[in-house]
Tab-separated table of C-alpha atoms and ligand atoms in Angstrom:
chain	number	residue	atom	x	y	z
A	1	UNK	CA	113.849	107.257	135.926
A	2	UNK	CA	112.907	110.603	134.793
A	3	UNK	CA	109.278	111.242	133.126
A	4	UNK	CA	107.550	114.301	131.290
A	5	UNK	CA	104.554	115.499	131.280
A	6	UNK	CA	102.542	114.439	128.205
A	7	UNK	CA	101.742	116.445	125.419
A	8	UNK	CA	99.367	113.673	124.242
A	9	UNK	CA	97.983	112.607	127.321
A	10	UNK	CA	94.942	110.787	125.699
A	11	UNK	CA	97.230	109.139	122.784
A	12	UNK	CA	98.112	105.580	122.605
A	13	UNK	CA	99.889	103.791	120.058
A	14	UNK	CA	98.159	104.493	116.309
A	15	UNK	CA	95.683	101.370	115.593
A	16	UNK	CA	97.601	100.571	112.173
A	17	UNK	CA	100.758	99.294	114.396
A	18	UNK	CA	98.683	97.628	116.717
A	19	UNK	CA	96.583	95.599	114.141
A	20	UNK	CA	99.871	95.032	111.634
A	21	UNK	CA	101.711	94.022	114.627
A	22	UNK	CA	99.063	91.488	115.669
A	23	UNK	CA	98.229	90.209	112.325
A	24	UNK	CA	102.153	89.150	112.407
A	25	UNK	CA	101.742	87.420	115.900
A	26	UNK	CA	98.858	85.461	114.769
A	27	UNK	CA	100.234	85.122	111.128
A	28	UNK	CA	96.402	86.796	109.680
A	29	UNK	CA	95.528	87.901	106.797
A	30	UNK	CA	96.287	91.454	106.755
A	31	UNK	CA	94.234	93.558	105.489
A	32	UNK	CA	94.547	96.142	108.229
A	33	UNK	CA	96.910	98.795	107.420
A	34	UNK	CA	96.730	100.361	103.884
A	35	UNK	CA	99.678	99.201	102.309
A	36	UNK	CA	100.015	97.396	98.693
A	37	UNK	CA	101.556	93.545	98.922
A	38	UNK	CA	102.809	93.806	95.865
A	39	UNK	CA	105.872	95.231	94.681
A	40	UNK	CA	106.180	98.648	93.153
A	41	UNK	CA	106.866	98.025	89.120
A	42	UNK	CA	110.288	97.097	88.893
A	43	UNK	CA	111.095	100.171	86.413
A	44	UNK	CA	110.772	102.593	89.619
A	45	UNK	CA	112.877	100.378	91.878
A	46	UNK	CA	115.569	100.249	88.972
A	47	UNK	CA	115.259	103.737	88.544
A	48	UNK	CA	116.011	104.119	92.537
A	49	UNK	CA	119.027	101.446	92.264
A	50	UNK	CA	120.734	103.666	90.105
A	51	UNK	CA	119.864	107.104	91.447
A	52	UNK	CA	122.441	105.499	94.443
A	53	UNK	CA	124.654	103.781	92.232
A	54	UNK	CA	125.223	107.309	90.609
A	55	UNK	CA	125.724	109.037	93.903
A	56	UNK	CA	122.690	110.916	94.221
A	57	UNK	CA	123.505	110.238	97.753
A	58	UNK	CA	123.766	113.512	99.779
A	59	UNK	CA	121.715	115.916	100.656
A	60	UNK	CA	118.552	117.222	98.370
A	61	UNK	CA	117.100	121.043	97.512
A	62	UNK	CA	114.942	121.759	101.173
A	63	UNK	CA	112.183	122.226	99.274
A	64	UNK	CA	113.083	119.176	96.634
A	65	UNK	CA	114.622	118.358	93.108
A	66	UNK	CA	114.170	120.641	90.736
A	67	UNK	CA	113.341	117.918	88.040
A	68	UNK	CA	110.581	116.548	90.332
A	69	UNK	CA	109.240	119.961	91.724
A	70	UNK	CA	108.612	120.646	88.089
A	71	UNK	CA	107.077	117.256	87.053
A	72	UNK	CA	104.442	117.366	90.259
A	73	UNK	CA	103.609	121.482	89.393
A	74	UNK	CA	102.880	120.267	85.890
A	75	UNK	CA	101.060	117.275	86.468
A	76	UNK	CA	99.175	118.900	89.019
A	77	UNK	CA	98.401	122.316	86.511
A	78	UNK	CA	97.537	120.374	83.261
A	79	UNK	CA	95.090	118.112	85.480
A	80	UNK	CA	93.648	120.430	87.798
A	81	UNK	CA	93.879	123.465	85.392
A	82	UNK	CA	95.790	125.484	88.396
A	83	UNK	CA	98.635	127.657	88.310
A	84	UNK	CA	101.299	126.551	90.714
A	85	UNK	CA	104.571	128.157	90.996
A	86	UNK	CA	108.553	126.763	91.123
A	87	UNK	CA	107.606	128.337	94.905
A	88	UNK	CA	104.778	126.703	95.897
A	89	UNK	CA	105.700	123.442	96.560
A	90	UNK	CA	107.723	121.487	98.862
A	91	UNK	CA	109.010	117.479	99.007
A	92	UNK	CA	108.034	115.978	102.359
A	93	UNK	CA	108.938	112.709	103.958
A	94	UNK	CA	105.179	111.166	103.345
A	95	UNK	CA	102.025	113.104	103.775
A	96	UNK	CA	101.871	112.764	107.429
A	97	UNK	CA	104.979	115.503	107.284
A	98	UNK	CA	103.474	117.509	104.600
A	99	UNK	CA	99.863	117.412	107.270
A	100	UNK	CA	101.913	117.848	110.431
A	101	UNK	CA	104.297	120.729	108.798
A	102	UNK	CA	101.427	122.189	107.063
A	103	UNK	CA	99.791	122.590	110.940
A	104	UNK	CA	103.035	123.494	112.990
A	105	UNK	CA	103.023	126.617	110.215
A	106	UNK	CA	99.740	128.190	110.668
A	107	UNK	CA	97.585	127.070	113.781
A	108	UNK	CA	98.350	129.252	116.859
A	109	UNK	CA	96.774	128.025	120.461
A	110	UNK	CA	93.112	128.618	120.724
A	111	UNK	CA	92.851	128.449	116.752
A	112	UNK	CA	89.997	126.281	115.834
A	113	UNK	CA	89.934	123.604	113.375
A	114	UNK	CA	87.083	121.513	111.660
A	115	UNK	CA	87.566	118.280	110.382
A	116	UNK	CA	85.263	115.900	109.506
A	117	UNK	CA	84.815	112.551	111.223
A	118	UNK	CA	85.507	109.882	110.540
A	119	UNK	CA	88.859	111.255	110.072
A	120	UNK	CA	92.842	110.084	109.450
A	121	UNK	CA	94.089	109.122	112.902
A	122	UNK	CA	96.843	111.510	112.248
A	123	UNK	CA	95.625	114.999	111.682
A	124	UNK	CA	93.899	115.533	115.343
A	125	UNK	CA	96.777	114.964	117.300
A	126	UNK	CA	98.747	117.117	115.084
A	127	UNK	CA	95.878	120.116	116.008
A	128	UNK	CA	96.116	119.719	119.449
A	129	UNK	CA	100.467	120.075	119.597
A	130	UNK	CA	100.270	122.846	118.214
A	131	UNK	CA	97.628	124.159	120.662
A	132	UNK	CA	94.423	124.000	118.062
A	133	UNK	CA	90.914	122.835	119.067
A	134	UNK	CA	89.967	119.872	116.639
A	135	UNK	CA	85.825	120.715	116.029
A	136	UNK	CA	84.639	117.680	114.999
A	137	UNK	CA	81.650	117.452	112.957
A	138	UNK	CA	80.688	113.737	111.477
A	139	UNK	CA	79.668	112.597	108.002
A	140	UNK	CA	76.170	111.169	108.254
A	141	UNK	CA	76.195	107.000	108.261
A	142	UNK	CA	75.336	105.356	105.939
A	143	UNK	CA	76.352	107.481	102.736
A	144	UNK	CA	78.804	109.763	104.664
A	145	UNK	CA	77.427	112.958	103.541
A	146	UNK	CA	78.533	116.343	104.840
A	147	UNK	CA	75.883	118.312	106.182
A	148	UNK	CA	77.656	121.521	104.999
A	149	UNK	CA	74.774	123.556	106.854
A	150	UNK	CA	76.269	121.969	110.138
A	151	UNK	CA	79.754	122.864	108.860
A	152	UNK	CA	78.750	126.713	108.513
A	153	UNK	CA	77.058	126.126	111.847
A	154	UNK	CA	80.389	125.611	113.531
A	155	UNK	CA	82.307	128.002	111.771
A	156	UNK	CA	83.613	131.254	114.621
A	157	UNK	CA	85.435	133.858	114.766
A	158	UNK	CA	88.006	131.464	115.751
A	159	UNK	CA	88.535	129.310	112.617
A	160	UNK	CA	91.573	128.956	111.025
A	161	UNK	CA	91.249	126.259	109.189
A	162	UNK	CA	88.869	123.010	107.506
A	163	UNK	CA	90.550	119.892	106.937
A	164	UNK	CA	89.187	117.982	104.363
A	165	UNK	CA	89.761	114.714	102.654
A	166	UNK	CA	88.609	113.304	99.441
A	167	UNK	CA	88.978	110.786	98.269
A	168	UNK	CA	88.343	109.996	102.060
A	169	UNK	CA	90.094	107.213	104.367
A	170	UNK	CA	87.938	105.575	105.736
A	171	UNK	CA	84.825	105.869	104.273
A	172	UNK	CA	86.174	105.789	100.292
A	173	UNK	CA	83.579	108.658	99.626
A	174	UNK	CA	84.695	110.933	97.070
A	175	UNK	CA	83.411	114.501	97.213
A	176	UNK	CA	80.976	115.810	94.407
A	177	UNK	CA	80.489	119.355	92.974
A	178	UNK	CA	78.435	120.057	95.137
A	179	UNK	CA	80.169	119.365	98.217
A	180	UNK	CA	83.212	121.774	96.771
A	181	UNK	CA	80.532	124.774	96.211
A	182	UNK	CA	79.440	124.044	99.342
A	183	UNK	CA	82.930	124.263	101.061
A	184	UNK	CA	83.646	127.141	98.394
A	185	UNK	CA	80.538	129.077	99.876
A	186	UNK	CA	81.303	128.858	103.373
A	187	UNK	CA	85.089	130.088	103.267
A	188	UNK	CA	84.793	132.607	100.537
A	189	UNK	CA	85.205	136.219	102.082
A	190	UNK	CA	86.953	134.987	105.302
A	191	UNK	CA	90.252	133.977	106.106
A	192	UNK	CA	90.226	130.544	106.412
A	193	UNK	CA	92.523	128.290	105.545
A	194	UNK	CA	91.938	124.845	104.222
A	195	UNK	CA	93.919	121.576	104.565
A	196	UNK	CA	93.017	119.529	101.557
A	197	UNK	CA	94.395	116.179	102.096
A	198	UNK	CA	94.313	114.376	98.653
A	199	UNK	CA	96.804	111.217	98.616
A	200	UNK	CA	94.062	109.332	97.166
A	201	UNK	CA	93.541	111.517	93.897
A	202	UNK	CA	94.401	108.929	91.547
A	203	UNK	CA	91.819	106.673	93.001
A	204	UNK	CA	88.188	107.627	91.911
A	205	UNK	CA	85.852	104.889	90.923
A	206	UNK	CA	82.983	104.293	88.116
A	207	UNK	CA	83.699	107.269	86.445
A	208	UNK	CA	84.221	109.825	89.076
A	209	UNK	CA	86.543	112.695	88.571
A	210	UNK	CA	89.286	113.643	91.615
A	211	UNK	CA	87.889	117.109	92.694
A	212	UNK	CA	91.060	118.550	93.752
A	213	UNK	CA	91.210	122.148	95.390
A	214	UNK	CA	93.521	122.936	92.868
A	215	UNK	CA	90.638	123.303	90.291
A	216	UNK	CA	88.823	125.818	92.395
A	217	UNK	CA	90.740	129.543	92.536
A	218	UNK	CA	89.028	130.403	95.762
A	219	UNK	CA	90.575	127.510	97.436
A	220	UNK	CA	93.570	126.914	95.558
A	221	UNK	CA	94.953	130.488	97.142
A	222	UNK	CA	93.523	129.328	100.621
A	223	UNK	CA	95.271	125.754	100.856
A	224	UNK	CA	97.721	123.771	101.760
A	225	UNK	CA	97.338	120.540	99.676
A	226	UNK	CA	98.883	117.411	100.711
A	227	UNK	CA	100.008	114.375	98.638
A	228	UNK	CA	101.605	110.910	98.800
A	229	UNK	CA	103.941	108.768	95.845
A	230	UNK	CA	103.646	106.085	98.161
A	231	UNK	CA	99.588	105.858	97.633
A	232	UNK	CA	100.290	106.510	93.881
A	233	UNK	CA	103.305	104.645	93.151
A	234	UNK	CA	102.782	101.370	96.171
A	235	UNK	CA	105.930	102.321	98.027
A	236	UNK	CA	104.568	103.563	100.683
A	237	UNK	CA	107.835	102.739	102.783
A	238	UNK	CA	109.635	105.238	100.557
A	239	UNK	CA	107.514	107.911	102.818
A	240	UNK	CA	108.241	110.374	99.973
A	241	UNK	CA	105.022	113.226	99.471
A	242	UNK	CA	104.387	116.392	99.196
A	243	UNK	CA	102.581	119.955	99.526
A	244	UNK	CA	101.107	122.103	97.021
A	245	UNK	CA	100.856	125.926	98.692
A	246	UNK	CA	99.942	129.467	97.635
A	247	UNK	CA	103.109	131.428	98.068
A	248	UNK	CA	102.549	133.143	101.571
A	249	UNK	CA	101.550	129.979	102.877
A	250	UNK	CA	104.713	128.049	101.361
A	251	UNK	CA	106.582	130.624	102.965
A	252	UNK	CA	105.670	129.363	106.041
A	253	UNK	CA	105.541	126.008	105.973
A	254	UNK	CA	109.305	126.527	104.617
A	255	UNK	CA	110.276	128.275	107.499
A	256	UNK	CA	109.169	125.129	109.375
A	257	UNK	CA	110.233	122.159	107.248
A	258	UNK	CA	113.785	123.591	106.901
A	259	UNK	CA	114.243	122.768	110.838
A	260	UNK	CA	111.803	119.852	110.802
A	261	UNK	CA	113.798	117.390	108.401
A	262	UNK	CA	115.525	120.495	106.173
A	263	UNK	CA	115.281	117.830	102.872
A	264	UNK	CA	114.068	114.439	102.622
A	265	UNK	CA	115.337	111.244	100.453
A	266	UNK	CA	117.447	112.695	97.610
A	267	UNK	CA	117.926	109.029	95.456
A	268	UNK	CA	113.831	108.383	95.663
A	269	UNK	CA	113.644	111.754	94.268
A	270	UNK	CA	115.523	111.070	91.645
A	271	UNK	CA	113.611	107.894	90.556
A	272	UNK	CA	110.174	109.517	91.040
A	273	UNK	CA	111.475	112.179	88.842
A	274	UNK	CA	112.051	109.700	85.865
A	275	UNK	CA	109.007	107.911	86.470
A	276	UNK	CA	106.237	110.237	86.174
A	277	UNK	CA	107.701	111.500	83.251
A	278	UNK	CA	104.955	108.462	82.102
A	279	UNK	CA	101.561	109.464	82.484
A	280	UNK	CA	100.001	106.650	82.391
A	281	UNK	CA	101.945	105.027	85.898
A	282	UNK	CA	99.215	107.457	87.336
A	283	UNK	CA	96.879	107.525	84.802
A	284	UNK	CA	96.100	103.680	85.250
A	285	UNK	CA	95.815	103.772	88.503
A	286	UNK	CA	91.830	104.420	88.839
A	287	UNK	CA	91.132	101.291	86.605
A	288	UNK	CA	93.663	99.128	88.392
A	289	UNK	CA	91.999	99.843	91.756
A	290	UNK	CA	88.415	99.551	90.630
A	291	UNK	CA	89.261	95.846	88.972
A	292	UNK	CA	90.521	95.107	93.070
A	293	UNK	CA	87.530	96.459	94.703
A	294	UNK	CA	85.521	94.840	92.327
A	295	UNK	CA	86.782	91.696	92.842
A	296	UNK	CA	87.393	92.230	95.990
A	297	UNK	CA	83.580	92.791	96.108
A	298	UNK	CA	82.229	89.880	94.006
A	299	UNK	CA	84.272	87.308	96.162
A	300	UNK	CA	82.124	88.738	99.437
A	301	UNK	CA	78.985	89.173	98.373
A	302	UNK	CA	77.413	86.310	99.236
A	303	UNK	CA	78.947	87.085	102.849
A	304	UNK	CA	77.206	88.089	105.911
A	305	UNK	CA	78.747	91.897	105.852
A	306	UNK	CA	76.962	94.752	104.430
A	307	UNK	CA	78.491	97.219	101.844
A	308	UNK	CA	78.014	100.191	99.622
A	309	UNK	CA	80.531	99.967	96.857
A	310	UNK	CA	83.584	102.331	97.778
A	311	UNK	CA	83.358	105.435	95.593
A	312	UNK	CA	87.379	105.682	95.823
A	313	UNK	CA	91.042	105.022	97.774
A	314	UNK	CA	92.201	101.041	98.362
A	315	UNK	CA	89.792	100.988	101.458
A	316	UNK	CA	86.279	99.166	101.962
A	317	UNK	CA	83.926	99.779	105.176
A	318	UNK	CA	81.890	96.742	105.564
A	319	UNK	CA	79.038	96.461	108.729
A	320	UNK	CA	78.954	93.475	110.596
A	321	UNK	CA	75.862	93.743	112.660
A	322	UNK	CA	74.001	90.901	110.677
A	323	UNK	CA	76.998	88.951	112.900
A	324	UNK	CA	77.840	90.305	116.133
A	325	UNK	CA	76.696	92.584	118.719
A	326	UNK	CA	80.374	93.175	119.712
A	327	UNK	CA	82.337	96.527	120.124
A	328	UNK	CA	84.960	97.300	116.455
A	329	UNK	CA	87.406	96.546	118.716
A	330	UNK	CA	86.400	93.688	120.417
A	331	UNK	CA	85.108	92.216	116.936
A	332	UNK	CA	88.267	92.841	114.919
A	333	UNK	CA	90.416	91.187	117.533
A	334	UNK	CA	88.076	88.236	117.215
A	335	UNK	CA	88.528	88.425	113.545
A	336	UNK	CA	92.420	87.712	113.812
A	337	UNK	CA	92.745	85.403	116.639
A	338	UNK	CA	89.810	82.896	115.580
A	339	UNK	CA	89.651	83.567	111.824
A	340	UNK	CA	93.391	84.930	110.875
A	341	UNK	CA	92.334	88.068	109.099
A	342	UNK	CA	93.231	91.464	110.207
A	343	UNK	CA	90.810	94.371	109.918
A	344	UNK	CA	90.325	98.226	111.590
A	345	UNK	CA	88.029	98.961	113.554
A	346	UNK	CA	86.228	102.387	112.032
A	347	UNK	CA	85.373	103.498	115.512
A	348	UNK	CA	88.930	104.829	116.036
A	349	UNK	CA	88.495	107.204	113.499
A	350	UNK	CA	85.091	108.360	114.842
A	351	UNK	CA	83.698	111.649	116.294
A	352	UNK	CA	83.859	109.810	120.368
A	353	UNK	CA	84.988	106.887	119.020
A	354	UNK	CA	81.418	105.649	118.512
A	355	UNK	CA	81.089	102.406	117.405
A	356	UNK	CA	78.883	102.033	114.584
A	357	UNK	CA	79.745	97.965	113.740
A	358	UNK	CA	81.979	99.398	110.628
A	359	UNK	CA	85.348	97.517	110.224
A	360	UNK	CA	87.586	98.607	107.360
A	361	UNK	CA	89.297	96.313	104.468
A	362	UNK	CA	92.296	97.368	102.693
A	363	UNK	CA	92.240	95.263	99.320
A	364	UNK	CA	95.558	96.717	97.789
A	365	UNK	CA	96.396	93.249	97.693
A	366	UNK	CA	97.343	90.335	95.111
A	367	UNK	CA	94.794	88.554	93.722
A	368	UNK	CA	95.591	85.371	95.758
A	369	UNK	CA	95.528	87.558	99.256
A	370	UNK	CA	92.150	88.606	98.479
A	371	UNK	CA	90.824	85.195	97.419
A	372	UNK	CA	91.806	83.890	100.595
A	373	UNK	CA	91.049	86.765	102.495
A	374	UNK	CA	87.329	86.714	101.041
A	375	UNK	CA	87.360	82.627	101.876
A	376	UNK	CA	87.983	83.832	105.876
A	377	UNK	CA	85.238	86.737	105.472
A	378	UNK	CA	82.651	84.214	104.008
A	379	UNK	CA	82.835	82.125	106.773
A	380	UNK	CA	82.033	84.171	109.293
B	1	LIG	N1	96.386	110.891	104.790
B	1	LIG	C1	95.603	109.825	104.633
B	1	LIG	C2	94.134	109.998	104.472
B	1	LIG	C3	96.167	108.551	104.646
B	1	LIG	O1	95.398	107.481	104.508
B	1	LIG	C4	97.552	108.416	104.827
B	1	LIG	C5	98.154	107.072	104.927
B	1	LIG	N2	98.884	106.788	103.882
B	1	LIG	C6	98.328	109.585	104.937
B	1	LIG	C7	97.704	110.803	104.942
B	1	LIG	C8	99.807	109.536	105.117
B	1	LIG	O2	100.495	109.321	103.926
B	1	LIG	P1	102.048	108.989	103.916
B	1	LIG	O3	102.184	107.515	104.100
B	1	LIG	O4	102.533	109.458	102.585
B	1	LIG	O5	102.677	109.739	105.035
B	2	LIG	N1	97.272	105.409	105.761
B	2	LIG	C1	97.375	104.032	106.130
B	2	LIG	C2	95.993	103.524	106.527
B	2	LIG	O1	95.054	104.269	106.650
B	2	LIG	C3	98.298	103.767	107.271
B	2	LIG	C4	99.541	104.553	107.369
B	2	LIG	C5	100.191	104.331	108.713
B	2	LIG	O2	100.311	103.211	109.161
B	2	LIG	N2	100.538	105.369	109.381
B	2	LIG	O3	95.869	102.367	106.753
């Protein structure tokens, strides 16, 4: 048998497939990978059954449907107060494309790239293919601030780009004003690009606004901003997103995504396009999340795990080391095999995968999962 030299030498299999695959083999509680157990509304799926029926069946627009291009550029201009163009966006199949695509378009080898850490298992491999250097810098435990000093620190003549993520998997920080002067500070007068990652804009907690780059002009024209309808609308199998660009950068990233998957699902497109005609199926979305957490929160509280309220997405980071002295790893495969719930272990996602005794809960999940779910976490 033949065998190639690895591209990803260091990469194993992604930790959500590991942990969803063992919370099946041990029949757990899975709150593991971030995925809704609860259907979509039943409006969307409707919508979808007919797109087929009415053979919206071959191939889309490359860059998507018309009908939805325009519902995203307006949603995302009346929110944000930006000015996207019919040009400047594409459809994507799921943010990870949009991320990846976004990355195959502008980072050339030896281009540096800063992300922060903890960071979404996905974007550092992505760097490296295309030749980058990830610079990681971490968020400061326990609140997760940036130190934006540090982040100017690393900044050379050899940065292309800051990845950024709010509201931010894992951590559920949301970024404040201050942290988008900050960023605004630092990249104004170079020519650095940014990769805003914002699939969790429609969940913001207690009152706290989405700070999108789209609001800012200095990074609007900068970015390439990446969004997810399966966050937004819980079909996250549907693997339908997209990217918001400045017109050079679109350009680009066309130039790439017309070899890369040239279209993606036309009869999704179609639904999504008569769904968000209704504001509020986004609109609600910030209350219906903070009611989970919340009672997500009250059930544990009594529990032995520490935790600082998640400021946004469907993810809470809970410390164990009132409990064990274990490894994340070693802890959250305890968790499933002895006590049937499935957790991640935050250390994956870490600057060295430095294990901090963080595990991550996903509570998009029915009311009965998470009662029995918090049952499991208050007995250990
Ligand atoms: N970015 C972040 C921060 C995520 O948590 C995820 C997972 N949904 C993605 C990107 C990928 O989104 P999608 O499933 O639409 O590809
Ligand atoms: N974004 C999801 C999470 O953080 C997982 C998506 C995936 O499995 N690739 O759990």
């Amino acid at each position: 048998m033949k065998s190639i030299t690895s591209k990803l030498p260091h990469i194993g299999t992604t930790i959500f497939t590991k942990m969803s695959k063992l919370a099946q083999e041990h029949n757990a509680i899975n709150l593991s990978q971030g995925f809704p157990n609860f259907e979509a509304d039943s409006k969307l799926l409707e919508m979808q059954n007919q797109a087929v029926k009415n053979h919206r069946n071959q191939y889309a627009p490359l860059s998507g449907l018309p009908k939805l291009n325009q519902a995203v550029l307006d949603k995302a201009n009346s929110l944000y107060g930006s000015n996207y163009a019919e040009d400047e966006i594409c459809m994507t199949a799921g943010a990870t494309q949009a991320i990846f695509t976004s990355l195959a378009a502008s980072i050339h080898p030896g281009d540096e790239v800063i992300m922060l850490k903890p960071a979404y298992d996905c974007y550092e491999p992505a760097v490296a293919l295309f030749g980058g250097k990830p610079i990681p810098i971490e968020m400061k435990a326990p609140t997760y601030e940036v130190d934006w000093n540090e982040v100017q620190d690393k900044v050379s003549s050899k940065t292309k780009m800051i990845m950024i993520n709010s509201p931010h998997n894992p951590t559920g920080k949301v970024f404040s004003e201050a942290d988008m002067q900050a960023l605004i500070q630092i990249v104004k007068n170079t020519n650095i690009l940014i990769l805003s990652d914002e699939v969790y804009e429609h969940m913001t907690f207690d009152g706290r606004p989405h700070l999108s780059v789209a609001k800012y002009p200095e990074l609007q024209s900068r970015s390439f901003l990446t969004a997810s309808f399966g966050k937004t609308f819980h079909v996250t199998g549907w693997k339908l997103g997209y990217v918001l660009a400045p017109k050079l950068l679109m350009k680009e990233f066309k130039k790439v995504h017309q070899y890369n998957v040239f279209c993606v699902n036309h009869p999704m497109q179609v639904a999504i396009s008569e769904y968000i005609a209704d504001k509020n199926t986004y609109l609600n979305l910030p209350d219906f999340y903070q009611k989970k957490r919340d009672q997500f929160l009250s059930l544990i509280q009594n529990s032995r795990f520490e935790f600082t309220p998640s400021e946004g997405t469907y993810f809470q980071m809970a410390s164990y080391k009132n409990i064990s002295n274990e490894k994340d790893t070693d802890f959250t495969l305890r968790l499933i095999k002895e006590f049937g719930l499935a957790a991640i272990p935050v250390s994956v996602f870490n600057k060295d995968e430095k294990c901090r005794k963080m595990i991550r809960f996903c509570f998009a999940k029915t009311d009965a999962t998470l009662e029995k779910a918090a049952e499991i976490i208050n007995r250990i």
